[in-house]
Short mmCIF file of C-alpha atoms and ligand atoms in Angstrom, two decimals:
data_model
loop_
_atom_site.label_atom_id
_atom_site.label_comp_id
_atom_site.label_asym_id
_atom_site.label_seq_id
_atom_site.Cartn_x
_atom_site.Cartn_y
_atom_site.Cartn_z
CA MET A 1 -0.12 -0.04 0.04
CA TYR A 2 1.30 3.56 -0.76
CA LYS A 3 1.79 6.09 2.14
CA VAL A 4 0.89 9.45 0.64
CA ILE A 5 1.54 12.71 2.82
CA ILE A 6 0.12 15.76 2.34
CA LYS A 7 1.35 19.03 2.33
CA GLU A 8 1.22 21.52 5.81
CA GLY A 9 -2.02 23.41 5.63
CA LYS A 10 -3.49 21.44 2.88
CA ASP A 11 -5.34 18.75 4.88
CA ARG A 12 -8.05 20.84 6.55
CA THR A 13 -11.14 19.89 4.28
CA ILE A 14 -9.82 16.03 4.16
CA ARG A 15 -9.64 15.58 7.95
CA ARG A 16 -13.16 16.87 7.71
CA HIS A 17 -13.86 13.77 5.52
CA HIS A 18 -14.09 15.70 1.77
CA PRO A 19 -13.14 13.14 -0.27
CA TRP A 20 -10.96 14.71 -3.01
CA VAL A 21 -7.52 15.01 -2.80
CA PHE A 22 -5.80 17.05 -5.93
CA SER A 23 -2.19 16.40 -7.00
CA GLY A 24 -0.96 20.10 -5.65
CA ALA A 25 -1.81 18.83 -1.56
CA ILE A 26 0.44 15.83 -2.10
CA ASP A 27 4.01 16.50 -0.68
CA ARG A 28 5.26 12.83 -1.58
CA ILE A 29 4.29 9.34 -2.26
CA GLU A 30 6.10 6.50 -1.03
CA PRO A 31 7.42 3.92 -2.38
CA LYS A 32 7.63 5.42 -6.08
CA TYR A 33 4.04 5.50 -7.92
CA THR A 34 4.08 2.40 -10.43
CA GLU A 35 0.49 1.74 -10.60
CA ALA A 36 -3.15 2.93 -9.14
CA GLY A 37 -3.40 1.40 -5.81
CA TRP A 38 -4.67 1.67 -2.18
CA ALA A 39 -3.06 4.58 -0.53
CA GLU A 40 -2.78 5.38 3.50
CA THR A 41 -2.86 9.31 4.00
CA TYR A 42 -1.32 10.90 6.52
CA SER A 43 -0.58 14.76 7.84
CA SER A 44 2.64 16.32 7.19
CA THR A 45 3.01 16.05 11.35
CA GLY A 46 2.27 12.31 10.94
CA LEU A 47 -1.10 11.68 11.75
CA PHE A 48 -3.39 9.18 9.56
CA ILE A 49 -6.15 10.87 8.07
CA ALA A 50 -7.69 8.25 5.73
CA TYR A 51 -7.71 5.53 3.18
CA GLY A 52 -7.87 6.36 -0.38
CA TRP A 53 -7.49 5.05 -4.08
CA TYR A 54 -4.40 6.75 -5.90
CA ASP A 55 -4.17 6.59 -9.47
CA GLU A 56 -2.03 9.29 -11.17
CA LYS A 57 -4.29 8.99 -14.42
CA SER A 58 -7.46 10.11 -12.81
CA HIS A 59 -8.06 13.76 -12.42
CA ILE A 60 -8.86 13.56 -8.90
CA ILE A 61 -5.34 12.07 -7.85
CA LEU A 62 -6.29 10.66 -4.69
CA ARG A 63 -9.78 9.48 -3.94
CA LEU A 64 -10.50 9.11 -0.02
CA ILE A 65 -12.79 6.19 0.91
CA SER A 66 -12.55 5.64 4.54
CA TRP A 67 -11.38 7.69 7.63
CA LYS A 68 -11.26 4.46 9.88
CA LYS A 69 -7.96 3.11 10.73
CA LYS A 70 -9.10 -0.14 11.32
CA ASP A 71 -10.51 -0.42 7.93
CA ASN A 72 -8.46 -2.70 5.69
CA PRO A 73 -8.41 -1.27 2.37
CA SER A 74 -9.21 -4.19 -0.22
CA ASP A 75 -11.79 -5.99 -2.64
CA GLU A 76 -13.77 -6.75 0.63
CA LEU A 77 -14.17 -3.47 1.87
CA VAL A 78 -15.32 -2.14 -1.78
CA LYS A 79 -18.04 -5.06 -0.95
CA LYS A 80 -18.67 -3.86 2.31
CA LEU A 81 -19.61 -0.24 0.93
CA VAL A 82 -21.81 -1.83 -1.70
CA ARG A 83 -23.44 -4.06 1.04
CA GLU A 84 -24.05 -0.80 3.41
CA ALA A 85 -25.34 1.05 0.28
CA VAL A 86 -27.72 -1.14 -0.80
CA GLU A 87 -28.85 -1.42 2.83
CA ARG A 88 -29.68 1.82 3.49
CA ARG A 89 -32.17 1.60 0.70
CA ARG A 90 -34.02 -1.43 2.24
CA ALA A 91 -37.45 0.51 2.22
CA PHE A 92 -37.15 1.50 -1.55
CA PHE A 93 -37.14 -2.42 -2.17
CA SER A 94 -40.92 -2.49 -0.88
CA LEU A 95 -42.35 0.80 -2.31
CA PRO A 96 -45.67 -0.06 -3.77
CA ASP A 97 -45.52 2.24 -6.88
CA THR A 98 -41.87 2.56 -7.46
CA THR A 99 -39.42 0.26 -9.01
CA ALA A 100 -36.54 2.60 -10.28
CA PHE A 101 -34.33 4.05 -7.25
CA ARG A 102 -30.56 5.02 -6.97
CA LEU A 103 -28.74 2.19 -5.19
CA ILE A 104 -25.33 3.88 -4.72
CA HIS A 105 -24.59 7.29 -5.11
CA GLY A 106 -20.80 7.77 -5.59
CA ASP A 107 -18.70 9.57 -2.83
CA ALA A 108 -22.35 10.12 -1.16
CA ASP A 109 -21.85 6.58 -0.23
CA TYR A 110 -18.08 6.46 -0.26
CA LEU A 111 -17.51 4.67 -3.62
CA PRO A 112 -16.52 7.60 -5.78
CA GLY A 113 -17.40 7.91 -9.35
CA VAL A 114 -20.12 4.78 -8.58
CA ALA A 115 -23.69 5.45 -9.62
CA ALA A 116 -26.21 2.46 -9.56
CA ASP A 117 -29.83 2.50 -10.57
CA VAL A 118 -32.31 -0.34 -9.79
CA TYR A 119 -34.87 -0.33 -13.09
CA GLY A 120 -37.54 -3.31 -12.30
CA LYS A 121 -35.06 -6.31 -12.74
CA GLU A 122 -32.19 -4.88 -14.07
CA ILE A 123 -29.33 -2.93 -12.64
CA ARG A 124 -27.66 0.32 -14.60
CA VAL A 125 -24.15 1.21 -13.09
CA ILE A 126 -22.62 4.57 -14.35
CA VAL A 127 -18.69 4.87 -14.35
CA SER A 128 -17.62 8.05 -14.01
CA SER A 129 -14.16 7.48 -12.46
CA ARG A 130 -11.25 4.94 -12.97
CA PHE A 131 -11.99 3.87 -9.12
CA ALA A 132 -15.27 2.52 -10.42
CA GLU A 133 -13.98 1.19 -13.61
CA HIS A 134 -11.16 -0.74 -11.93
CA PHE A 135 -13.76 -2.23 -9.09
CA LEU A 136 -16.83 -2.46 -11.44
CA PRO A 137 -16.25 -6.60 -11.42
CA VAL A 138 -16.24 -6.65 -7.74
CA ILE A 139 -19.13 -4.17 -7.37
CA ALA A 140 -21.32 -6.37 -9.95
CA SER A 141 -20.26 -9.61 -8.21
CA GLU A 142 -21.70 -8.26 -4.79
CA LEU A 143 -24.70 -6.41 -6.52
CA ASP A 144 -25.55 -9.87 -8.06
CA ARG A 145 -24.89 -12.12 -4.62
CA LEU A 146 -27.20 -9.51 -3.05
CA LEU A 147 -29.94 -8.57 -5.55
CA HIS A 148 -29.57 -11.25 -8.39
CA PRO A 149 -30.50 -8.86 -11.00
CA SER A 150 -31.21 -10.31 -14.30
CA VAL A 151 -28.70 -8.66 -15.91
CA ILE A 152 -26.28 -5.49 -14.62
CA GLU A 153 -25.41 -3.03 -17.61
CA ALA A 154 -22.55 -0.73 -16.99
CA VAL A 155 -21.91 2.27 -18.93
CA THR A 156 -19.07 4.74 -19.07
CA ASP A 157 -20.54 8.39 -18.19
CA LYS A 158 -19.34 10.15 -21.48
CA GLN A 159 -18.75 13.47 -19.55
CA PHE A 160 -15.89 11.76 -17.27
CA ALA A 161 -14.45 9.52 -19.95
CA GLY A 162 -12.17 12.21 -21.32
CA LEU A 163 -11.05 13.81 -18.06
CA GLU A 164 -10.38 10.16 -16.50
CA GLY A 165 -8.68 8.78 -19.47
CA MET A 166 -11.50 6.23 -19.84
CA SER A 167 -12.72 4.50 -23.18
CA GLU A 168 -16.61 4.52 -23.29
CA ARG A 169 -17.56 0.96 -22.79
CA ILE A 170 -20.93 -0.90 -22.04
CA ARG A 171 -19.96 -3.99 -20.08
CA HIS A 172 -22.64 -6.54 -18.67
CA PHE A 173 -22.67 -9.07 -15.81
CA ARG A 174 -24.73 -12.19 -15.35
CA LYS A 175 -24.82 -14.30 -11.99
CA GLY A 176 -21.44 -12.31 -11.21
CA GLU A 177 -19.71 -12.94 -14.33
CA GLU A 178 -19.02 -10.50 -16.91
CA THR A 179 -20.74 -11.49 -20.24
CA LYS A 180 -20.49 -10.67 -24.22
CA GLU A 181 -23.93 -9.42 -25.08
CA ASP A 182 -25.56 -7.81 -28.24
CA GLU A 183 -27.98 -5.28 -27.62
CA SER A 184 -31.10 -6.67 -28.83
CA ARG A 185 -32.64 -7.17 -25.57
CA ASP A 186 -35.61 -5.61 -24.97
CA ASN A 187 -36.55 -2.70 -23.19
CA VAL A 188 -37.04 -2.55 -19.37
CA ARG A 189 -40.17 -1.42 -18.11
CA PHE A 190 -40.66 -0.02 -14.55
CA ILE A 191 -42.99 2.15 -12.38
CA GLU A 192 -41.99 5.20 -10.85
CA ASN A 193 -44.97 6.79 -8.72
CA GLY A 194 -47.58 4.38 -10.27
CA ILE A 195 -46.35 6.05 -13.85
CA TRP A 196 -44.97 3.66 -16.22
CA TYR A 197 -41.73 4.04 -18.07
CA GLU A 198 -39.55 2.02 -20.64
CA ALA A 199 -35.66 2.31 -20.73
CA ALA A 200 -33.71 0.82 -23.80
CA PRO A 201 -30.52 -1.14 -23.17
CA GLY A 202 -27.07 0.33 -23.72
CA LYS A 203 -26.24 3.96 -24.52
CA GLY A 204 -28.41 6.78 -26.33
CA GLN A 205 -31.34 9.04 -25.65
CA LYS A 206 -34.03 6.33 -24.53
CA SER A 207 -32.00 4.59 -22.45
CA GLY A 208 -31.59 6.62 -19.18
CA PHE A 209 -33.68 7.93 -16.52
CA TYR A 210 -33.44 10.51 -14.16
CA CYS A 211 -34.66 8.88 -11.01
CA ASP A 212 -33.37 11.68 -9.04
CA GLN A 213 -36.76 14.07 -9.58
CA ARG A 214 -39.17 11.65 -8.62
CA ASP A 215 -40.25 13.05 -5.41
CA ASN A 216 -40.16 16.62 -7.52
CA ARG A 217 -42.52 15.03 -10.18
CA ALA A 218 -45.09 14.30 -7.53
CA ILE A 219 -44.68 17.44 -6.14
CA ILE A 220 -45.56 19.47 -9.58
CA GLU A 221 -48.47 17.17 -10.41
CA GLY A 222 -50.42 18.82 -7.41
CA TYR A 223 -50.03 22.06 -9.44
CA ALA A 224 -50.98 21.26 -12.80
CA LYS A 225 -54.90 20.82 -12.70
CA GLY A 226 -56.33 23.22 -15.16
CA ARG A 227 -53.03 24.54 -16.35
CA THR A 228 -51.16 25.14 -19.71
CA VAL A 229 -47.79 23.50 -19.07
CA LEU A 230 -44.20 23.99 -20.76
CA ASP A 231 -42.13 21.16 -19.96
CA LEU A 232 -38.67 22.45 -21.05
CA PHE A 233 -35.85 20.17 -21.44
CA SER A 234 -38.52 17.59 -21.16
CA TYR A 235 -36.43 14.55 -22.03
CA THR A 236 -38.45 11.56 -22.20
CA GLY A 237 -41.60 13.29 -20.23
CA GLY A 238 -41.27 12.44 -16.34
CA PHE A 239 -42.78 15.76 -15.32
CA THR A 240 -45.06 15.67 -18.50
CA LEU A 241 -46.74 12.81 -17.71
CA HIS A 242 -47.24 13.62 -13.89
CA ALA A 243 -48.62 17.26 -15.42
CA LEU A 244 -51.00 15.18 -17.62
CA ARG A 245 -52.15 12.74 -14.52
CA GLY A 246 -52.66 15.78 -12.54
CA GLY A 247 -55.07 17.35 -14.93
CA ALA A 248 -53.15 19.82 -17.37
CA LEU A 249 -55.28 21.29 -20.22
CA SER A 250 -52.04 20.46 -22.28
CA VAL A 251 -48.32 20.22 -22.03
CA ASP A 252 -45.82 21.51 -24.57
CA ALA A 253 -42.49 19.27 -24.37
CA VAL A 254 -39.35 21.12 -25.70
CA ASP A 255 -36.19 19.21 -26.01
CA SER A 256 -33.46 18.69 -28.30
CA SER A 257 -33.34 15.20 -28.78
CA GLU A 258 -36.09 14.00 -31.16
CA SER A 259 -35.69 10.63 -30.11
CA ALA A 260 -36.04 11.58 -26.21
CA LEU A 261 -39.45 13.33 -27.71
CA ARG A 262 -40.62 10.38 -29.62
CA HIS A 263 -39.74 8.17 -26.69
CA LEU A 264 -41.92 10.85 -24.55
CA LEU A 265 -44.88 10.21 -26.70
CA TYR A 266 -44.53 6.20 -26.72
CA GLN A 267 -44.99 6.68 -22.81
CA VAL A 268 -47.77 8.72 -22.74
CA HIS A 269 -49.69 6.09 -25.06
CA LEU A 270 -48.07 3.33 -22.71
CA ASN A 271 -49.79 4.93 -19.79
CA GLU A 272 -53.28 5.38 -21.66
CA ASP A 273 -52.82 1.81 -22.24
CA LYS A 274 -52.26 0.92 -18.74
CA GLU A 275 -55.00 3.53 -17.55
CA VAL A 276 -52.88 5.59 -15.66
CA LEU A 277 -53.68 8.21 -17.94
CA PRO A 278 -57.02 9.50 -19.43
CA GLU A 279 -57.70 8.30 -22.79
CA ASN A 280 -57.51 11.49 -24.56
CA SER A 281 -53.97 12.39 -22.92
CA ARG A 282 -52.14 12.12 -26.31
CA GLU A 283 -53.96 14.99 -27.85
CA LYS A 284 -53.06 17.09 -25.06
CA VAL A 285 -49.66 17.04 -25.54
CA ASN A 286 -47.53 18.73 -28.36
CA ILE A 287 -43.67 18.02 -28.93
CA TYR A 288 -40.82 20.57 -30.14
CA PRO A 289 -37.52 18.91 -30.95
CA SER A 290 -35.57 22.39 -30.52
CA ASP A 291 -33.08 24.73 -28.63
CA ALA A 292 -35.02 25.34 -25.51
CA PHE A 293 -33.61 28.46 -24.79
CA GLN A 294 -34.46 30.09 -28.05
CA TRP A 295 -37.81 28.34 -28.25
CA LEU A 296 -38.41 30.06 -24.69
CA ARG A 297 -37.89 33.60 -26.21
CA ASP A 298 -39.68 32.90 -29.54
CA SER A 299 -42.73 31.46 -27.13
CA GLN A 300 -46.10 33.84 -26.90
CA ASP A 301 -46.49 35.73 -24.20
CA GLY A 302 -48.85 34.69 -21.26
CA LYS A 303 -49.64 31.25 -23.02
CA TYR A 304 -48.46 29.00 -19.99
CA GLU A 305 -49.46 29.01 -16.64
CA MET A 306 -47.07 26.74 -15.70
CA MET A 307 -43.47 25.91 -16.74
CA ILE A 308 -40.71 23.10 -15.73
CA LEU A 309 -36.96 24.18 -16.20
CA ASP A 310 -34.99 21.20 -16.05
CA PRO A 311 -31.71 22.36 -18.16
CA PRO A 312 -28.85 19.76 -18.36
CA LYS A 313 -25.63 20.57 -15.81
CA LEU A 314 -24.78 24.09 -17.01
CA ALA A 315 -21.91 24.49 -14.77
CA LYS A 316 -19.42 21.65 -15.47
CA THR A 317 -16.79 23.16 -12.92
CA LYS A 318 -16.42 25.71 -10.27
CA SER A 319 -14.52 27.53 -12.75
CA SER A 320 -17.65 27.46 -15.34
CA LEU A 321 -19.69 28.72 -12.42
CA GLU A 322 -19.65 32.22 -13.39
CA ASN A 323 -20.79 31.96 -16.91
CA ALA A 324 -23.10 28.91 -16.17
CA MET A 325 -25.08 31.40 -13.44
CA LYS A 326 -25.45 33.97 -16.51
CA ALA A 327 -26.94 31.13 -18.68
CA TYR A 328 -29.46 30.15 -15.49
CA LYS A 329 -30.14 33.89 -15.19
CA ASP A 330 -30.87 34.06 -18.77
CA LEU A 331 -33.25 31.02 -18.84
CA ASN A 332 -35.08 31.89 -15.82
CA ARG A 333 -35.58 35.51 -16.49
CA VAL A 334 -36.95 35.15 -19.88
CA ALA A 335 -39.44 32.31 -18.19
CA MET A 336 -40.50 34.98 -15.47
CA MET A 337 -41.16 37.48 -18.51
CA LYS A 338 -43.34 34.69 -20.51
CA ILE A 339 -45.17 33.29 -17.98
CA LYS A 340 -48.72 34.44 -17.35
CA ASN A 341 -49.33 36.65 -14.09
CA GLY A 342 -49.41 34.18 -11.40
CA GLY A 343 -48.00 31.26 -12.76
CA ILE A 344 -46.16 28.52 -11.30
CA ILE A 345 -42.53 27.61 -12.29
CA ALA A 346 -40.63 25.17 -11.06
CA THR A 347 -36.91 25.30 -11.88
CA PHE A 348 -33.98 23.27 -11.54
CA SER A 349 -30.21 23.27 -11.57
CA CYS A 350 -28.23 20.22 -11.35
CA SER A 351 -24.70 21.43 -11.08
CA GLY A 352 -22.72 20.55 -8.19
CA ALA A 353 -20.65 23.42 -8.59
CA MET A 354 -23.38 25.99 -7.80
CA SER A 355 -24.98 26.09 -4.23
CA ARG A 356 -28.45 26.59 -3.26
CA ASP A 357 -27.65 29.79 -2.21
CA ASP A 358 -26.05 30.72 -5.74
CA PHE A 359 -28.94 29.58 -7.35
CA ARG A 360 -31.52 31.42 -4.95
CA LEU A 361 -29.27 34.59 -5.71
CA MET A 362 -29.54 33.87 -9.52
CA LEU A 363 -33.32 33.82 -9.31
CA GLY A 364 -33.73 37.22 -7.40
CA TRP A 365 -31.39 38.99 -10.07
CA ALA A 366 -33.68 37.15 -12.71
CA ALA A 367 -36.82 38.30 -11.37
CA SER A 368 -35.46 41.83 -10.73
CA ASP A 369 -34.38 42.27 -14.48
CA ALA A 370 -37.82 40.44 -15.28
CA ASN A 371 -39.59 43.02 -13.47
CA ALA A 372 -41.27 40.40 -11.54
CA GLU A 373 -41.94 39.59 -7.74
CA ILE A 374 -41.34 35.81 -7.08
CA GLN A 375 -42.96 33.80 -3.99
CA ILE A 376 -40.86 30.81 -3.24
CA LEU A 377 -43.64 27.97 -2.48
CA ARG A 378 -41.54 24.97 -2.35
CA THR A 379 -37.86 24.06 -1.83
CA LEU A 380 -36.82 21.09 -3.66
CA SER A 381 -33.78 18.56 -3.64
CA ALA A 382 -32.98 15.33 -4.97
CA GLY A 383 -35.20 12.17 -3.29
CA GLU A 384 -33.56 10.56 -0.23
CA ASP A 385 -31.73 7.46 -2.42
CA HIS A 386 -29.52 10.27 -3.63
CA PRO A 387 -28.29 11.29 -0.09
CA VAL A 388 -26.24 14.61 0.55
CA ARG A 389 -22.96 13.81 2.60
CA ILE A 390 -22.67 17.07 4.47
CA SER A 391 -18.81 16.95 4.39
CA PHE A 392 -19.13 16.54 0.62
CA PRO A 393 -21.51 19.99 -0.33
CA GLU A 394 -20.78 18.78 -3.93
CA SER A 395 -23.22 15.80 -3.55
CA GLU A 396 -26.16 18.55 -2.91
CA TYR A 397 -26.14 18.94 -6.88
CA LEU A 398 -29.95 18.83 -7.67
CA LYS A 399 -31.64 22.15 -6.44
CA GLY A 400 -35.01 23.35 -7.15
CA PHE A 401 -37.76 25.54 -6.23
CA VAL A 402 -41.46 26.07 -6.93
CA ILE A 403 -41.95 29.34 -7.41
CA ARG A 404 -45.32 31.75 -8.00
CA VAL A 405 -44.52 34.93 -10.19
CA ILE A 406 -46.30 37.90 -9.78
CA LYS A 407 -46.17 40.88 -12.21
N1 LIG B 1 -36.77 16.67 -17.09
C1 LIG B 1 -35.94 15.72 -17.48
C2 LIG B 1 -34.87 15.20 -17.73
C3 LIG B 1 -34.11 16.56 -18.26
S1 LIG B 1 -32.49 16.45 -18.49
C4 LIG B 1 -36.71 14.09 -16.78
O1 LIG B 1 -37.56 14.44 -15.77
O2 LIG B 1 -36.48 12.99 -17.21
C5 LIG B 1 -31.81 17.42 -19.76
C6 LIG B 1 -32.02 17.33 -21.09
O3 LIG B 1 -32.10 18.75 -21.82
C7 LIG B 1 -31.98 16.34 -22.30
O4 LIG B 1 -32.81 15.58 -22.34
C8 LIG B 1 -31.29 17.02 -23.27
O5 LIG B 1 -31.41 16.33 -24.56
C9 LIG B 1 -31.64 18.45 -23.20
N2 LIG B 1 -31.04 19.36 -23.56
C10 LIG B 1 -29.73 19.75 -23.42
N3 LIG B 1 -29.37 20.92 -24.02
C11 LIG B 1 -30.49 21.60 -24.45
C12 LIG B 1 -31.04 22.58 -24.94
N4 LIG B 1 -30.12 23.60 -25.43
N5 LIG B 1 -32.48 22.61 -25.80
C13 LIG B 1 -33.13 21.70 -25.71
N6 LIG B 1 -33.00 20.70 -24.79
C14 LIG B 1 -31.73 20.42 -24.50
#
């Protein structure tokens, strides 16, 4: 095992259990680095801080995993962390109306770059670190032993592939063993809050699902009755489906991905067939494959009484925060200008680099430029299967508010 010594004065956040160590904080490593491996981390005065995974090819050179000296860093420790993450979600396995949820939430569950979601009988793993890639067979075999999924599919997160120097791959595991699969598998069906969804295998616009918005989808349903709704950045329609069930007059769904929008319509049909949505739901939905920012600017003033703004991560890193704040502000300002007086906006940011305070501040600027008053009706976050680890503020990535716009 490597021994890593942190520079004097650079160990404050990691002593408080923040998991990231960048190369600038490291004084030295013993013995000389040859390949990725476990490391014990010490302060400049020789005090033990934590165990971590040291990999010079990763953009986070040392990822801390356990602050307990008695732990023994090994495959067994990784399995134990998987078991504990699954155990913490025990209640989710017996929910009556939801069969999709997050099992492992990266550093918030002490497994850096490892996200795993349950979709019915399948498990999808999203690999966004070299650590996750290295331990994938260990993680998959433990998940299989605990939960017996029909298949575990692991996909490299393309946002991180470049940063981490990983090739984009899809790997499959059955009964704990890696298998070679073609991609002809059927779509997997699952329910969330009683609504049916389907996800396609592999990568692509119809394969993923954002289960972090589950609670928020249920909340917006309660505001939809009798309203003309705009679902901006709709993806495959999580919010649209809830707005329809909530009694929306109509829903316009806008996304740059045409295939996601087609899948949205398919899911409206699916839920009509299952009698989850009323029969005429399909007629209430219009899809617009367009750039959402431009589309909103061109939309009719005062048409919408409710809007959902769920853009992709606009601030990828701390350094891009300032520009991203402008983009968020622009989006929210135009939405506030366009919405009917008294209308409701559910607005989100999934940028880990942007704090909730930043987000609120931005909303204030947007309101002032739009010449509107806003009332915060609800404060929103990811569901409890996506816990926020307080020593790791970046894990509070999903933030939202339901606001009322008064002009
Ligand atoms: N609200 C969705 C998730 C949205 S994810 C749900 O509940 O499932 C963000 C979406 O924004 C993706 O579908 C992506 O295709 C879309 N997107 C990204 N940039 C866009 C742009 N400039 N205009 C429109 N859509 C965009």
